[in-house]
Coordinates of N, CA, C and O in Angstrom, one line a residue:
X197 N -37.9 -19.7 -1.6 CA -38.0 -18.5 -2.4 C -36.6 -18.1 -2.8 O -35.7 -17.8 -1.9
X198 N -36.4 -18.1 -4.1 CA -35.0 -17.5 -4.7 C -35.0 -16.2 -4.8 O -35.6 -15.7 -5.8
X199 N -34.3 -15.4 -3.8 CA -33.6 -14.2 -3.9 C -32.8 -13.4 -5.5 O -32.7 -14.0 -6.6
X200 N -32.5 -12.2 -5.3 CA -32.3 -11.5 -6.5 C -30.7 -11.8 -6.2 O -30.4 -12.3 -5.1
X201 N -29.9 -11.6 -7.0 CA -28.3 -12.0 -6.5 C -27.9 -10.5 -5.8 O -28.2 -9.3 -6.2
X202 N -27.2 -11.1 -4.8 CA -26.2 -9.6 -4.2 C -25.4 -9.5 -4.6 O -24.4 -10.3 -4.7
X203 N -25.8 -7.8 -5.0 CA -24.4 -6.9 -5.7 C -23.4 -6.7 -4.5 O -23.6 -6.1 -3.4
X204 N -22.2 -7.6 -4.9 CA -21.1 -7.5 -4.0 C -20.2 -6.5 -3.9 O -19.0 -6.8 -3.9
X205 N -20.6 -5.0 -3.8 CA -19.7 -4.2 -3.9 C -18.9 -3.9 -3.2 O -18.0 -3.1 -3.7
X206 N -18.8 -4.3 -1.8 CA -17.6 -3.8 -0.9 C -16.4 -4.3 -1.1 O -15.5 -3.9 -0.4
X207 N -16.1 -5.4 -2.0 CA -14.6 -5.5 -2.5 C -13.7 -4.6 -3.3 O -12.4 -4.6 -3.3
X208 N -14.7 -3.8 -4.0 CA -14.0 -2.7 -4.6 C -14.2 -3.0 -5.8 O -13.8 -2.2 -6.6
X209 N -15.0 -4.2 -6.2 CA -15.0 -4.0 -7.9 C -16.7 -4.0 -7.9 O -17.5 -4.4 -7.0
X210 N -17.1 -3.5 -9.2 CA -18.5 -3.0 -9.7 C -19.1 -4.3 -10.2 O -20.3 -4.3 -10.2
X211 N -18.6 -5.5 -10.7 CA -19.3 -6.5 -11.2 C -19.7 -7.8 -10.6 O -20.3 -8.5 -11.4
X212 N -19.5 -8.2 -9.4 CA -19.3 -8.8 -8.5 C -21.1 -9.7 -8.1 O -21.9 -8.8 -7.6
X213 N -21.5 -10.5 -8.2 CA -22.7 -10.9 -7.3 C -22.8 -12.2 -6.7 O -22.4 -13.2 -7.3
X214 N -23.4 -12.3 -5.4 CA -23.7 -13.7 -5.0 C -25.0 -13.7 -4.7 O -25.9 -12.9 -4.3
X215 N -24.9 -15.3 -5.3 CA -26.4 -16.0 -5.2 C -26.7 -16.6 -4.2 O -27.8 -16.9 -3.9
X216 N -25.8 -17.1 -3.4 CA -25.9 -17.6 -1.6 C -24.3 -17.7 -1.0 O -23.2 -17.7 -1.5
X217 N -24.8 -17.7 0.0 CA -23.1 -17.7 1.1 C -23.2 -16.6 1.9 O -22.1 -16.1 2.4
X218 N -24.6 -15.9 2.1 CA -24.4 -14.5 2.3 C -26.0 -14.4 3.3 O -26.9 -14.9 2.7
X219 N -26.4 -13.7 4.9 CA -27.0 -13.5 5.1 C -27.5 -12.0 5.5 O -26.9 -11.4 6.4
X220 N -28.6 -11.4 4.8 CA -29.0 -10.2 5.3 C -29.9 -10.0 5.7 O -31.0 -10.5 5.4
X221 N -29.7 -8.7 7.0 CA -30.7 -8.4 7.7 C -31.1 -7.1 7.5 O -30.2 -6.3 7.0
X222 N -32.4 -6.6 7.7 CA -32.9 -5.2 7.7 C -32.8 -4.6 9.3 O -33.3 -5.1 10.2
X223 N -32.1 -3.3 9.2 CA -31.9 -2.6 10.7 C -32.7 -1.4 10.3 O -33.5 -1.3 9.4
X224 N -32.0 -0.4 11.5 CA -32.8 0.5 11.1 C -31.5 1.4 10.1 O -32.1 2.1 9.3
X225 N -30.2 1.4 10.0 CA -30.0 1.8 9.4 C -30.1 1.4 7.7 O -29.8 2.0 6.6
X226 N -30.5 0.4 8.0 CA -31.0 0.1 6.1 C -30.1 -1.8 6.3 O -29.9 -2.4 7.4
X227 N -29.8 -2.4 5.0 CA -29.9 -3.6 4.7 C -28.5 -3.7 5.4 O -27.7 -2.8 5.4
X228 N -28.1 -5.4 6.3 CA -26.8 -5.5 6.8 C -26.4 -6.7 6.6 O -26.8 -7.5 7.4
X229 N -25.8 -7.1 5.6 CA -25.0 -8.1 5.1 C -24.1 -9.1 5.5 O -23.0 -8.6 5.3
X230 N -24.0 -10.1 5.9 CA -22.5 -10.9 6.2 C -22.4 -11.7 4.9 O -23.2 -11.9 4.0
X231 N -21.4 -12.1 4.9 CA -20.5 -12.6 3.9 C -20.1 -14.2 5.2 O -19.7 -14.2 6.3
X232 N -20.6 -15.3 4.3 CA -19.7 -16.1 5.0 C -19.0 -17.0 4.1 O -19.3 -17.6 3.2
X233 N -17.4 -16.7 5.2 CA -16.4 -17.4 5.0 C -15.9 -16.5 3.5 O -15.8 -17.0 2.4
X234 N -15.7 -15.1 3.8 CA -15.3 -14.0 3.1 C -14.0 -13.9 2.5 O -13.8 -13.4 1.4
X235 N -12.9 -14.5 3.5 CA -11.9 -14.4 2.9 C -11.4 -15.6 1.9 O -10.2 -15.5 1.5
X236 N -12.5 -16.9 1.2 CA -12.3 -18.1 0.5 C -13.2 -17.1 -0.5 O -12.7 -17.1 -1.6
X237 N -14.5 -16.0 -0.6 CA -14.9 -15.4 -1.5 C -13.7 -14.4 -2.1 O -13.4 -14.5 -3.3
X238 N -13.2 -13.7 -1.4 CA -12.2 -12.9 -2.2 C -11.0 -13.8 -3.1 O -10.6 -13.6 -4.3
X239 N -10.5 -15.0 -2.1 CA -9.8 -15.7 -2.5 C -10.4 -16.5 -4.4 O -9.7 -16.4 -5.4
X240 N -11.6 -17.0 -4.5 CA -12.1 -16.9 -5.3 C -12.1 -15.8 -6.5 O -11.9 -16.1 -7.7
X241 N -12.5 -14.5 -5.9 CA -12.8 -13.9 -7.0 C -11.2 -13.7 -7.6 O -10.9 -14.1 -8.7
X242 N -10.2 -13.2 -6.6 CA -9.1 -13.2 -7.2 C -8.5 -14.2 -7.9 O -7.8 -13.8 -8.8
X243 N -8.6 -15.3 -7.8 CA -8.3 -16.6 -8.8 C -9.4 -16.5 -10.0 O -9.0 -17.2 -10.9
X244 N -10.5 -16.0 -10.1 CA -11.2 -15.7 -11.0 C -10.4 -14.2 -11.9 O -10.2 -14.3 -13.1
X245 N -10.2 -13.4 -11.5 CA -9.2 -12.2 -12.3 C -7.8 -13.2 -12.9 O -7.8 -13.4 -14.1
X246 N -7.2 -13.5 -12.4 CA -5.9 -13.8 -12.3 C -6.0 -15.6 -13.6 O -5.2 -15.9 -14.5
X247 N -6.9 -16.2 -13.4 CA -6.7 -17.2 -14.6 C -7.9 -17.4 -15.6 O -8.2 -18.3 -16.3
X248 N -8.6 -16.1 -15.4 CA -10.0 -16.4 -16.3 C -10.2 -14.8 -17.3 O -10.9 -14.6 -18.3
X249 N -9.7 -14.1 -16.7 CA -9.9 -12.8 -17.7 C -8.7 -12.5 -18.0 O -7.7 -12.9 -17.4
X250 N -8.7 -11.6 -19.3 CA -7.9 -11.4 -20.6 C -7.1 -10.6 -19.9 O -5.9 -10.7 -19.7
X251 N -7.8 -9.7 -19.4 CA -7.0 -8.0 -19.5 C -7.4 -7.4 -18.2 O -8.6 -7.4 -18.1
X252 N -7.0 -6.9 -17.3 CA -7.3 -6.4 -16.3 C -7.8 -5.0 -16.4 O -7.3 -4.1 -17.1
X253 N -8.6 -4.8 -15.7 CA -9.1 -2.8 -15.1 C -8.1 -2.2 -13.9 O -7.8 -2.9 -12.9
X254 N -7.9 -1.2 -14.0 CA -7.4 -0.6 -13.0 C -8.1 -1.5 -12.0 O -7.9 -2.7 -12.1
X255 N -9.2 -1.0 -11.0 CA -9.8 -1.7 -10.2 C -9.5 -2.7 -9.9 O -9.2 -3.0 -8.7
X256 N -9.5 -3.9 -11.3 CA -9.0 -5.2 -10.8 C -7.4 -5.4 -9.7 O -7.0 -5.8 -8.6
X257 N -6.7 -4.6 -10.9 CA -5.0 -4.8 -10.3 C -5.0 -4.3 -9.0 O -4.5 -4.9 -8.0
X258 N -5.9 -3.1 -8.9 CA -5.8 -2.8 -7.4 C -6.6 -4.4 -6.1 O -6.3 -5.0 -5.1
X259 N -7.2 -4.2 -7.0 CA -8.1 -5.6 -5.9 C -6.9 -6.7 -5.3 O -6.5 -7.1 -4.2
X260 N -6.4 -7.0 -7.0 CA -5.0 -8.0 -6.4 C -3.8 -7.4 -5.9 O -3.2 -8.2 -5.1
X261 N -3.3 -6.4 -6.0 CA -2.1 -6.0 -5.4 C -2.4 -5.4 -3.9 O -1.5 -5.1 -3.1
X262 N -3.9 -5.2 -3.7 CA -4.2 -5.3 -2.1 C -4.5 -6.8 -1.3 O -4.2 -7.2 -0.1
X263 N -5.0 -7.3 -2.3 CA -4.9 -9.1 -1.4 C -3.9 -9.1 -1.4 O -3.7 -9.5 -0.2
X264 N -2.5 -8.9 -2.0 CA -1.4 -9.6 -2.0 C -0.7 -9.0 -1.2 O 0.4 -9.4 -1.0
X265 N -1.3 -7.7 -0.4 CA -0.3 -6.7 0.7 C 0.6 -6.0 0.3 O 1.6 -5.8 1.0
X266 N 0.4 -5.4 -0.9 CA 1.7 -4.6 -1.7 C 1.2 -3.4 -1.6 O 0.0 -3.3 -1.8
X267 N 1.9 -2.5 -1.3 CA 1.4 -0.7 -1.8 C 2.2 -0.7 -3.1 O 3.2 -1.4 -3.3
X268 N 1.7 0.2 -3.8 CA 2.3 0.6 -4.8 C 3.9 0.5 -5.4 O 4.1 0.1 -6.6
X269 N 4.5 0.8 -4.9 CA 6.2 0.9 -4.7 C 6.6 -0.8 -4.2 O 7.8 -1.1 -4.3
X270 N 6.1 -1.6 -3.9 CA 6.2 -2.7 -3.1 C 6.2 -3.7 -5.0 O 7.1 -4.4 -5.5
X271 N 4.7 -3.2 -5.6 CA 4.5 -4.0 -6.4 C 5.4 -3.6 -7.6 O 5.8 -4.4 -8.4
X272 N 5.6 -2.2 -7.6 CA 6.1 -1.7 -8.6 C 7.3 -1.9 -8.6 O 7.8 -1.5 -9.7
X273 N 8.1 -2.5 -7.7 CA 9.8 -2.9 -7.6 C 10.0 -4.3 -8.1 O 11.1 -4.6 -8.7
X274 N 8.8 -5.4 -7.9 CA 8.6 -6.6 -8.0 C 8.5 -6.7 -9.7 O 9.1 -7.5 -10.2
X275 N 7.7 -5.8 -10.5 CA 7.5 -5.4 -11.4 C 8.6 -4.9 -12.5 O 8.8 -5.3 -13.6
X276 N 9.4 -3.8 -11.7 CA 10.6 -3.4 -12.3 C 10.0 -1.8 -13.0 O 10.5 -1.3 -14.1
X277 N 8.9 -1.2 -12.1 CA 8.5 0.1 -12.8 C 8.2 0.9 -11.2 O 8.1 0.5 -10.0
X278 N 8.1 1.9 -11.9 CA 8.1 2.7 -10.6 C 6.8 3.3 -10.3 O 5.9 3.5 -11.2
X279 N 6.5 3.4 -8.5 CA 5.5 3.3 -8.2 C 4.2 4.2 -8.9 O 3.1 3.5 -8.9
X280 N 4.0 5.3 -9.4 CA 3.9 6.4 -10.2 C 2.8 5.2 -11.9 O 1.7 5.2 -12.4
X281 N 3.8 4.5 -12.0 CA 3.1 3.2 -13.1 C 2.3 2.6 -12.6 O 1.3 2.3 -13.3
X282 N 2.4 2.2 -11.6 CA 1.4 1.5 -10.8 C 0.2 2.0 -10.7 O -0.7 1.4 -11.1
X283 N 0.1 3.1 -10.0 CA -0.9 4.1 -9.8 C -1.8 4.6 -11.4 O -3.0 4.8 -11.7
X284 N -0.6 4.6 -12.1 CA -1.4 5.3 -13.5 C -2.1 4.3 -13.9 O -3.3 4.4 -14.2
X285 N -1.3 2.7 -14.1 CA -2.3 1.8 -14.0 C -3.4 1.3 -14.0 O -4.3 0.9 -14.8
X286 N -3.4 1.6 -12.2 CA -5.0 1.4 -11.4 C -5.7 2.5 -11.8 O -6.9 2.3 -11.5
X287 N -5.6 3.8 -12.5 CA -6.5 4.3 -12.8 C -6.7 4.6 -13.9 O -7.4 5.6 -14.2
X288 N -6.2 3.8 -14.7 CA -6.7 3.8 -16.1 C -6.0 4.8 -17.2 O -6.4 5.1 -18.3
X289 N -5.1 5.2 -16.5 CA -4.2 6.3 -17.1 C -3.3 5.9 -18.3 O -3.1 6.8 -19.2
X290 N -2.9 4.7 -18.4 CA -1.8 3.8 -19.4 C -2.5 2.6 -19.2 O -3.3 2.4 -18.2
X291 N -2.3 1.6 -20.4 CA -2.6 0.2 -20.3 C -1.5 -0.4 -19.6 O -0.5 0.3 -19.4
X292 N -1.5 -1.8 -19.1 CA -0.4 -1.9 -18.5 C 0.1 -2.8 -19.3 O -0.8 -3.4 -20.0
X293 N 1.4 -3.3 -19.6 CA 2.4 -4.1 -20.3 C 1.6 -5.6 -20.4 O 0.6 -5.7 -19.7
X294 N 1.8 -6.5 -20.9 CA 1.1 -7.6 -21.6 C 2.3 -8.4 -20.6 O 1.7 -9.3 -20.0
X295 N 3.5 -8.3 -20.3 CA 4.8 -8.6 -19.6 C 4.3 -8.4 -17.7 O 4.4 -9.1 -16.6
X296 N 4.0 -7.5 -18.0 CA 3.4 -6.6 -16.3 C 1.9 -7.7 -15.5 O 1.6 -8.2 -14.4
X297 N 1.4 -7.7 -16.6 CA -0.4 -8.5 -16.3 C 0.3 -10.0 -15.9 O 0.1 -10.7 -14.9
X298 N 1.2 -10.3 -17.1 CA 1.0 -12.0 -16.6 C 1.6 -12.0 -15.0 O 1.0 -12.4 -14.0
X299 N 3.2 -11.1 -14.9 CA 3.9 -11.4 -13.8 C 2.9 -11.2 -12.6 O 3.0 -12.1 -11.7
X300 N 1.8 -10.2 -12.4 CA 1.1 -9.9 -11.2 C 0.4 -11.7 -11.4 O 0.6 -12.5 -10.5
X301 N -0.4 -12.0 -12.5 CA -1.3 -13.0 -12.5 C -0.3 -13.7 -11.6 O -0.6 -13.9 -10.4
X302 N 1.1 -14.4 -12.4 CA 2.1 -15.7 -11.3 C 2.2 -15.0 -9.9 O 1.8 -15.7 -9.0
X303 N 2.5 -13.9 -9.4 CA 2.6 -13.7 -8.3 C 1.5 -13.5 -7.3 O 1.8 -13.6 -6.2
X304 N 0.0 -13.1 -7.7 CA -1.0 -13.9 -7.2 C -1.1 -15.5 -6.6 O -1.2 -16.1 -5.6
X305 N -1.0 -16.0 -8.1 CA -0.9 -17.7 -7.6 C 0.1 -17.9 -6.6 O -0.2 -18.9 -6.0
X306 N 1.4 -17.5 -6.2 CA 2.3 -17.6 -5.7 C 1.8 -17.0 -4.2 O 2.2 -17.4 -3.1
X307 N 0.9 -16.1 -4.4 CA 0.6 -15.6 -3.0 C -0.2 -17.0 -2.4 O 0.1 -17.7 -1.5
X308 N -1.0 -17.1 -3.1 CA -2.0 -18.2 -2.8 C -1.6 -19.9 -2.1 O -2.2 -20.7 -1.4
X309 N -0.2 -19.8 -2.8 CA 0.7 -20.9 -2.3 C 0.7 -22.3 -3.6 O 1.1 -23.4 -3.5
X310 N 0.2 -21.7 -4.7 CA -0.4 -22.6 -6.4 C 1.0 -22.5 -6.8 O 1.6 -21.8 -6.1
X311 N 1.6 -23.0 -7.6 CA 2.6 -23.0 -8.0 C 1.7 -23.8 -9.6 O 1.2 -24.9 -9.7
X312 N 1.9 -22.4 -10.8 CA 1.1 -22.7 -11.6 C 2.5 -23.2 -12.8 O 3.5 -23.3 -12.1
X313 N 2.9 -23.4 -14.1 CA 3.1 -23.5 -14.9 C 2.9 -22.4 -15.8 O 1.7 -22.0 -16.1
X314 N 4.0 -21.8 -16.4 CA 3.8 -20.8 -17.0 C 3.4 -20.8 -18.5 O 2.6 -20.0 -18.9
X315 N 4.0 -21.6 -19.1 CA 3.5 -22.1 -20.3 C 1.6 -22.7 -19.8 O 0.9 -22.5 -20.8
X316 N 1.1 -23.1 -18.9 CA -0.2 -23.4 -18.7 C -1.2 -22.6 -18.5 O -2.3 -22.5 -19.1
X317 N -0.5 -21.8 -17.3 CA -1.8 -20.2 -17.6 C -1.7 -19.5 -18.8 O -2.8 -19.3 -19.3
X318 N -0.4 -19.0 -19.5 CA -0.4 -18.5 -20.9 C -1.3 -19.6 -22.1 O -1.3 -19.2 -23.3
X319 N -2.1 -20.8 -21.9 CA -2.8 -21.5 -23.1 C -3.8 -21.5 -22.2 O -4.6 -22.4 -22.6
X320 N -4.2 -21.0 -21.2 CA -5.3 -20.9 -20.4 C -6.2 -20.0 -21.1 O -7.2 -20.1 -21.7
X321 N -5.2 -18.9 -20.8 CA -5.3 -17.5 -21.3 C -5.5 -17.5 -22.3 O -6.5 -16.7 -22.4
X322 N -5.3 -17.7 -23.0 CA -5.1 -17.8 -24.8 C -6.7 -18.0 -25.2 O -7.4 -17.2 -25.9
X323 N -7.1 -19.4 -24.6 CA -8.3 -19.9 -25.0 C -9.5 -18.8 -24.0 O -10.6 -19.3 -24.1
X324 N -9.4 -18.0 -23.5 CA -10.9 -17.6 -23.2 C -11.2 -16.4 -24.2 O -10.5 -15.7 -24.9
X325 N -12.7 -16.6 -23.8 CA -13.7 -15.6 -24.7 C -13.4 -14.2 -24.5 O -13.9 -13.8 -23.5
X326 N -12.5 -13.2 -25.3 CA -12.7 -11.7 -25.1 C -14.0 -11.3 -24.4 O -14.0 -10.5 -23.5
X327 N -15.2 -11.8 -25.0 CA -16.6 -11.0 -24.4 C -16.5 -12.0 -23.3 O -16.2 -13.2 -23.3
X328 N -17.1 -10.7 -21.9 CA -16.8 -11.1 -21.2 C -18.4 -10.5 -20.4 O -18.7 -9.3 -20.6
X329 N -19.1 -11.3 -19.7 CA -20.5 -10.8 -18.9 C -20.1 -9.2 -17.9 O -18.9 -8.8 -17.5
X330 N -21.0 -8.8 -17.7 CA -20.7 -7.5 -17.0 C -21.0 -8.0 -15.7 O -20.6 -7.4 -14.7
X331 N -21.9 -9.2 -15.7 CA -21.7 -10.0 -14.5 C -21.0 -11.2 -13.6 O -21.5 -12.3 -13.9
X332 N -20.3 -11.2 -12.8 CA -19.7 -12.2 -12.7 C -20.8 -12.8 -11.3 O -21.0 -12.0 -10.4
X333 N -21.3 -13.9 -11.4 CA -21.7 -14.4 -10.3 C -20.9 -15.4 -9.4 O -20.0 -16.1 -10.0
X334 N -21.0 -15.6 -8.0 CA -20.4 -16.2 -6.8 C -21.4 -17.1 -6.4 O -22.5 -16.7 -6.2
X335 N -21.1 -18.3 -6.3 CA -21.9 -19.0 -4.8 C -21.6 -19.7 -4.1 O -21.5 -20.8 -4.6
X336 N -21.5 -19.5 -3.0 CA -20.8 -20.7 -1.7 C -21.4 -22.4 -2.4 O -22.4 -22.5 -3.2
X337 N -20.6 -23.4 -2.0 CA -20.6 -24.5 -2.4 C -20.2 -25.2 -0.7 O -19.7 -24.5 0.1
X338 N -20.3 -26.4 -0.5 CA -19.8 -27.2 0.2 C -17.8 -27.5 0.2 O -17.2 -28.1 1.0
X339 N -17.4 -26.9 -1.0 CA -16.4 -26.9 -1.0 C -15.7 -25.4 -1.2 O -14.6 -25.5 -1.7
X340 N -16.1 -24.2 -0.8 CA -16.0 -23.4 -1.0 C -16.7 -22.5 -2.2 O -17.8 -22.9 -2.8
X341 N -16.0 -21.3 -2.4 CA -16.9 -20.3 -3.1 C -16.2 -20.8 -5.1 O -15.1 -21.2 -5.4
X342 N -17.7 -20.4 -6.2 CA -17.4 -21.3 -6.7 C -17.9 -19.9 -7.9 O -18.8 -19.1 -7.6
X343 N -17.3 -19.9 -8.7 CA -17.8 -18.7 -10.2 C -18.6 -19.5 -10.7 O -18.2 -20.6 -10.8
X344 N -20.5 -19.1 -11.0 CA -21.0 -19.8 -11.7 C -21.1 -19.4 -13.6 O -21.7 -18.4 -14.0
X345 N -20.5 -20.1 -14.6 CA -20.3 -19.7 -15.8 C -21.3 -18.7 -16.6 O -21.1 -17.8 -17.4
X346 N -22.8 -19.3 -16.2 CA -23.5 -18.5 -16.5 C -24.5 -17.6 -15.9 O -25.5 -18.2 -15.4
X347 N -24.4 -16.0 -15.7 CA -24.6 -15.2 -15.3 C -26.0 -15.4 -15.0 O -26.4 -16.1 -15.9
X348 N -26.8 -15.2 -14.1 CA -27.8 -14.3 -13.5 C -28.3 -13.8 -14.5 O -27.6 -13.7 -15.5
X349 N -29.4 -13.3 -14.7 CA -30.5 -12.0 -15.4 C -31.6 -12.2 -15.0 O -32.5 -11.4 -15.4

């Protein structure tokens, strides 16, 4: 029996679902979720923000500048703006610099230990679709967690 996909919201972003890698139980407090092998799903989705989408949301940058263990002032020095940008950033207050998006993207991959080519993500980038699903789906694989291209409905 194929299940409905789980809305993965406790990462902090609203678009998020997996279609397996995930067991839930019913308590009495209502539905209880595990996630397995959570920190290769985050790891995922973050490499999914960082070489597959155009433009970031507040939300997103927050998602990656917390995997990456920065507070605000941390990223915002790395950056060359002050912490105050950062924040307006994440909430949607200013767009952020087209200069600002790529450096977080390399310094993700850098967290990760990827040592990407900069000229390579910038024609990565180049080539994806603006329209972008409101869904992104997840699913554990034998080799870890894996973006499936086409969405769920």
């Amino acid at each position: 029996v194929e299940r409905a996909p789980y809305h993965y919201t406790e990462c902090g972003l609203d678009d998020i679902y997996l279609v397996s890698g995930y067991d839930a139980d019913l308590t009495d407090d209502g539905e209880f979720v595990r996630v397995k092998n959570g920190d290769g799903l985050l790891t995922a989705i973050g490499l999914y923000l960082v070489t597959e989408k155009k433009q970031f949301s507040g939300r997103e940058l927050r998602y990656l500048r917390r995997a990456m263990e920065y507070t605000q002032a941390e990223l915002g020095t790395l950056l060359r703006v002050t912490d105050q940008t950062v924040a307006r950033w994440e909430k949607e207050e200013v767009e952020m610099a087209g200069p600002a998006d790529f450096l977080v993207r390399l310094l993700y991959l850098e967290h990760l230990g990827l040592d990407r080519k900069v000229r390579d993500l910038t024609a990565e980038l180049r080539e994806r679709d603006e329209s972008s699903s409101s869904m992104q789906v997840f699913k554990a694989t034998g080799t870890g967690w894996k973006r499936q291209m086409a969405a769920c409905g």
